[in-house]
Short mmCIF file of C-alpha atoms in Angstrom, two decimals:
data_model
loop_
_atom_site.label_atom_id
_atom_site.label_comp_id
_atom_site.label_asym_id
_atom_site.label_seq_id
_atom_site.Cartn_x
_atom_site.Cartn_y
_atom_site.Cartn_z
CA MET A 1 0.00 0.00 0.00
CA THR A 2 1.33 3.42 -0.91
CA SER A 3 1.74 6.24 1.59
CA THR A 4 -1.00 8.17 -0.20
CA ALA A 5 -3.45 5.32 0.24
CA ILE A 6 -2.57 4.98 3.92
CA ALA A 7 -3.04 8.70 4.49
CA HIS A 8 -6.41 8.56 2.73
CA ARG A 9 -7.62 5.76 4.99
CA VAL A 10 -6.24 7.29 8.20
CA GLU A 11 -7.32 10.86 7.45
CA ARG A 12 -10.56 10.17 5.59
CA PRO A 13 -13.40 12.61 6.32
CA SER A 14 -15.77 11.87 9.15
CA ALA A 15 -19.39 10.93 8.67
CA ARG A 16 -20.51 14.51 9.24
CA GLU A 17 -20.23 17.21 6.61
CA THR A 18 -17.45 19.78 6.59
CA GLY A 19 -18.16 22.49 9.13
CA ALA A 20 -19.46 20.13 11.82
CA ILE A 21 -18.41 20.50 15.45
CA PRO A 22 -14.63 20.01 15.86
CA ALA A 23 -13.49 16.85 17.58
CA HIS A 24 -11.96 18.27 20.77
CA PRO A 25 -15.26 19.37 22.39
CA LYS A 26 -16.76 16.00 21.48
CA LEU A 27 -13.78 14.12 22.91
CA LEU A 28 -14.02 16.01 26.20
CA SER A 29 -17.77 15.35 26.24
CA LEU A 30 -17.12 11.63 25.66
CA ILE A 31 -14.67 11.48 28.57
CA VAL A 32 -17.05 13.25 30.95
CA PHE A 33 -19.99 11.13 29.79
CA ALA A 34 -18.05 7.87 30.26
CA LEU A 35 -16.94 8.92 33.76
CA SER A 36 -20.53 9.81 34.60
CA VAL A 37 -21.70 6.37 33.52
CA VAL A 38 -18.95 4.65 35.49
CA GLY A 39 -19.83 6.75 38.55
CA VAL A 40 -23.40 5.42 38.76
CA SER A 41 -23.81 3.46 41.98
CA ALA A 42 -25.14 -0.08 42.18
CA GLY A 43 -28.90 -0.29 41.92
CA ALA A 44 -29.35 3.12 40.27
CA TRP A 45 -30.89 1.62 37.15
CA GLU A 46 -33.00 4.72 36.51
CA ALA A 47 -29.83 6.78 36.07
CA LEU A 48 -28.41 4.24 33.63
CA ALA A 49 -31.69 4.28 31.72
CA VAL A 50 -31.44 8.06 31.34
CA HIS A 51 -27.84 7.71 30.17
CA ALA A 52 -28.95 5.16 27.60
CA VAL A 53 -31.64 7.53 26.34
CA ILE A 54 -29.08 10.33 26.04
CA VAL A 55 -26.66 8.25 24.00
CA PHE A 56 -29.39 6.92 21.71
CA VAL A 57 -30.58 10.47 21.06
CA VAL A 58 -27.01 11.44 20.12
CA LEU A 59 -26.72 8.41 17.84
CA GLY A 60 -29.99 9.34 16.19
CA LEU A 61 -29.00 12.97 15.68
CA ALA A 62 -25.65 11.83 14.24
CA ARG A 63 -27.49 9.40 11.92
CA VAL A 64 -25.13 6.55 12.74
CA PRO A 65 -26.13 3.44 10.73
CA ILE A 66 -27.47 0.46 12.68
CA GLY A 67 -24.84 -1.79 11.09
CA ARG A 68 -22.02 0.35 12.43
CA ILE A 69 -23.53 0.33 15.91
CA LEU A 70 -23.83 -3.46 15.90
CA ARG A 71 -20.26 -3.88 14.65
CA GLY A 72 -19.02 -1.55 17.36
CA LEU A 73 -20.87 -3.47 20.07
CA THR A 74 -18.86 -6.59 19.24
CA PHE A 75 -16.02 -5.06 21.28
CA ALA A 76 -18.17 -5.64 24.37
CA LEU A 77 -18.33 -9.41 23.82
CA PRO A 78 -15.23 -10.30 25.93
CA PHE A 79 -16.67 -8.32 28.86
CA VAL A 80 -20.05 -10.00 28.41
CA VAL A 81 -18.41 -13.44 28.50
CA PHE A 82 -16.52 -12.46 31.67
CA ALA A 83 -19.73 -11.16 33.26
CA VAL A 84 -21.56 -14.40 32.43
CA VAL A 85 -18.82 -16.64 33.85
CA THR A 86 -18.20 -14.66 37.05
CA PRO A 87 -21.54 -15.50 38.80
CA LEU A 88 -20.84 -19.19 38.25
CA VAL A 89 -17.61 -19.16 40.27
CA ALA A 90 -18.16 -16.24 42.66
CA LEU A 91 -18.87 -16.76 46.36
CA GLY A 92 -21.89 -15.55 48.30
CA PRO A 93 -25.59 -16.40 48.51
CA ARG A 94 -26.68 -18.64 45.65
CA THR A 95 -29.79 -18.57 43.49
CA GLU A 96 -31.12 -20.61 40.58
CA VAL A 97 -31.08 -19.08 37.08
CA LEU A 98 -32.28 -21.41 34.30
CA GLY A 99 -31.45 -24.37 36.49
CA VAL A 100 -27.89 -23.17 37.19
CA SER A 101 -26.69 -22.15 40.65
CA VAL A 102 -25.12 -18.66 40.56
CA SER A 103 -24.02 -16.05 43.08
CA SER A 104 -26.74 -13.43 43.59
CA PRO A 105 -24.39 -10.48 44.33
CA ALA A 106 -22.25 -11.44 41.33
CA VAL A 107 -25.29 -11.46 39.03
CA ASP A 108 -26.20 -7.92 40.08
CA ALA A 109 -22.61 -6.76 39.64
CA ALA A 110 -22.35 -8.46 36.23
CA LEU A 111 -25.55 -6.84 34.95
CA LEU A 112 -24.36 -3.45 36.18
CA MET A 113 -20.98 -3.90 34.47
CA ILE A 114 -22.55 -4.96 31.17
CA ALA A 115 -24.94 -1.99 31.21
CA LYS A 116 -22.15 0.51 31.89
CA ILE A 117 -19.85 -0.97 29.24
CA VAL A 118 -22.56 -1.01 26.56
CA ILE A 119 -23.64 2.59 27.24
CA ALA A 120 -20.05 3.89 27.27
CA LEU A 121 -19.29 1.91 24.11
CA LEU A 122 -22.32 3.39 22.35
CA ALA A 123 -21.03 6.85 23.23
CA SER A 124 -17.63 5.92 21.77
CA ILE A 125 -19.34 4.71 18.59
CA ALA A 126 -21.12 8.06 18.28
CA PHE A 127 -17.79 9.86 18.58
CA SER A 128 -15.94 7.63 16.10
CA ALA A 129 -18.78 7.90 13.59
CA THR A 130 -18.58 11.69 13.58
CA SER A 131 -14.80 12.14 13.85
CA SER A 132 -11.98 10.84 11.67
CA ALA A 133 -8.69 9.53 13.01
CA GLN A 134 -6.95 12.75 11.99
CA GLU A 135 -9.55 14.78 13.89
CA LEU A 136 -8.91 12.62 16.95
CA LEU A 137 -5.21 13.51 16.86
CA LEU A 138 -6.09 17.18 16.44
CA ALA A 139 -8.38 16.88 19.46
CA PHE A 140 -5.50 15.50 21.52
CA ASP A 141 -3.41 18.55 20.59
CA ARG A 142 -6.25 20.97 21.34
CA LEU A 143 -6.90 19.40 24.75
CA ARG A 144 -3.18 19.58 25.61
CA MET A 145 -2.80 15.83 25.91
CA PRO A 146 0.79 14.61 26.49
CA SER A 147 2.73 14.60 23.23
CA THR A 148 3.90 11.04 23.90
CA LEU A 149 0.31 9.84 24.13
CA THR A 150 -0.56 11.63 20.88
CA ALA A 151 2.42 10.03 19.14
CA ILE A 152 1.48 6.55 20.40
CA VAL A 153 -2.12 6.90 19.21
CA SER A 154 -0.94 8.25 15.85
CA PHE A 155 1.39 5.31 15.28
CA MET A 156 -1.23 2.85 16.50
CA ILE A 157 -3.80 4.09 14.00
CA ARG A 158 -1.39 3.98 11.07
CA TYR A 159 0.04 0.59 11.99
CA ALA A 160 -3.46 -0.85 12.41
CA VAL A 161 -4.12 0.03 8.76
CA ILE A 162 -0.81 -1.39 7.56
CA VAL A 163 -0.95 -4.59 9.63
CA GLY A 164 -4.58 -5.12 8.64
CA ASP A 165 -3.60 -5.00 4.97
CA ASP A 166 -0.75 -7.45 5.64
CA VAL A 167 -3.20 -9.85 7.27
CA ARG A 168 -5.57 -9.59 4.31
CA ARG A 169 -2.80 -10.25 1.77
CA MET A 170 -1.47 -13.23 3.73
CA ARG A 171 -4.96 -14.72 4.00
CA ILE A 172 -5.47 -14.35 0.25
CA ALA A 173 -2.08 -16.01 -0.35
CA ARG A 174 -3.02 -18.97 1.88
CA GLN A 175 -6.39 -19.39 0.21
CA SER A 176 -4.83 -19.28 -3.27
CA ARG A 177 -2.68 -22.24 -2.20
CA GLY A 178 -5.68 -24.24 -1.02
CA GLY A 179 -5.59 -23.19 2.62
CA GLN A 180 -8.82 -23.03 4.60
CA ASP A 181 -8.71 -21.12 7.87
CA HIS A 182 -11.50 -23.13 9.49
CA ARG A 183 -9.76 -26.50 9.08
CA VAL A 184 -7.70 -27.80 12.01
CA ALA A 185 -5.11 -29.27 9.63
CA HIS A 186 -4.25 -25.79 8.42
CA PHE A 187 -3.81 -24.21 11.88
CA ARG A 188 -0.05 -24.70 11.57
CA ALA A 189 0.03 -22.50 8.46
CA ILE A 190 -2.04 -19.87 10.26
CA ALA A 191 0.32 -19.92 13.25
CA SER A 192 3.29 -19.55 10.89
CA SER A 193 1.58 -16.56 9.26
CA VAL A 194 1.06 -14.93 12.66
CA GLY A 195 4.75 -15.35 13.49
CA THR A 196 5.78 -13.94 10.13
CA LEU A 197 3.44 -10.99 10.60
CA PHE A 198 4.96 -10.24 14.01
CA ILE A 199 8.51 -10.30 12.64
CA ARG A 200 7.57 -8.10 9.68
CA SER A 201 5.84 -5.59 11.94
CA TYR A 202 8.79 -5.46 14.34
CA GLU A 203 11.30 -4.96 11.52
CA ARG A 204 9.10 -2.31 9.90
CA GLY A 205 8.90 -0.46 13.22
CA GLU A 206 12.70 -0.45 13.50
CA ARG A 207 13.10 0.91 9.96
CA VAL A 208 10.52 3.62 10.52
CA HIS A 209 12.16 4.63 13.80
CA LEU A 210 15.60 4.90 12.21
CA ALA A 211 14.16 6.90 9.31
CA MET A 212 12.48 9.32 11.72
CA LEU A 213 15.68 9.76 13.74
CA ALA A 214 17.53 10.50 10.50
CA ARG A 215 15.01 13.30 9.92
CA ALA A 216 15.67 14.83 13.37
CA TYR A 217 12.52 13.50 15.04
CA ASP A 218 12.63 14.57 18.71
CA GLY A 219 9.47 12.83 19.95
CA VAL A 220 7.05 15.65 19.13
CA PHE A 221 5.07 15.90 15.95
CA PRO A 222 4.65 19.33 14.33
CA ALA A 223 1.44 21.01 15.38
CA ALA A 224 -1.33 20.30 12.88
CA ALA A 225 -3.75 22.93 11.67
CA GLY A 226 -7.35 22.81 12.77
CA ARG A 227 -10.11 25.24 13.55
CA SER A 228 -11.17 26.04 17.09
CA ALA A 229 -14.69 25.52 18.38
CA SER A 230 -17.08 28.38 19.03
CA ALA A 231 -18.91 28.85 22.31
CA ALA A 232 -22.12 27.52 20.75
CA GLU A 233 -20.32 24.40 19.50
CA TRP A 234 -18.84 23.81 22.96
CA ALA A 235 -22.32 24.14 24.46
CA VAL A 236 -23.85 21.68 22.00
CA ALA A 237 -21.03 19.15 22.33
CA LEU A 238 -20.93 19.23 26.14
CA SER A 239 -24.68 19.21 26.73
CA PRO A 240 -25.02 15.37 26.74
CA ALA A 241 -22.07 15.04 29.14
CA VAL A 242 -23.35 17.74 31.48
CA LEU A 243 -26.81 16.17 31.54
CA ALA A 244 -25.29 12.75 32.25
CA LEU A 245 -23.17 14.20 35.05
CA ILE A 246 -26.24 15.85 36.61
CA VAL A 247 -28.13 12.56 36.47
CA THR A 248 -25.25 10.69 38.13
CA VAL A 249 -24.89 13.26 40.92
CA ALA A 250 -28.67 13.27 41.46
CA SER A 251 -28.73 9.46 41.73
CA HIS A 252 -26.12 9.63 44.51
CA VAL A 253 -27.94 12.43 46.34
CA LEU A 254 -31.35 10.75 46.13
CA GLY A 255 -29.94 7.36 46.97
CA SER A 256 -28.13 8.51 50.10
#
């Protein structure tokens, strides 16, 4: 893949039209919203329901396709599996669920964890659907994030594109030679491909690092251009987060 193609995929426009709210107010809103969701105490299901309504309204206003939402929710599957297994092995009072003995406190904690993860993930999907990777990096600069963190995220995004293309080409090469990924007999070839991919990625990282040092890279990327947000845009972007924070604080006050 050429550098132009990589830049196009990394810096492609977001789902919103040009002139939409810049990414840095939305990123700050996402952080505050996620912290508000995490801060909901156990048993405050009404607060979580309000948070869910807020995030679905944002998704609707952003016109995020259902397919993209469902694909994004797949990232919650490992946490769902963990939440399902935990009540089976946890200690405490037991209860019967579908004929299986589970820990009652663990069930409540698992349901709370799943709800929080799904709501926060939906908020992340709304942000990613309305902001490109390049806008995310600009948001880091605008919010005065550590330059090292910005550099790590930048490299991670670009390497994800490159490594993903390497995986696709290696899979096509295996299939052209009669390989079938779902057959146990071909797992050895898949494992060999994974090892080769790791070595290639490591060597590529070394070459890129040496090339950057040769160009006087000092650990800080040049500041990228980007427009600032107006007061109205800040107000619109932060309104879901502020509302979520109010709901969380109110749930603690009313529950005490």
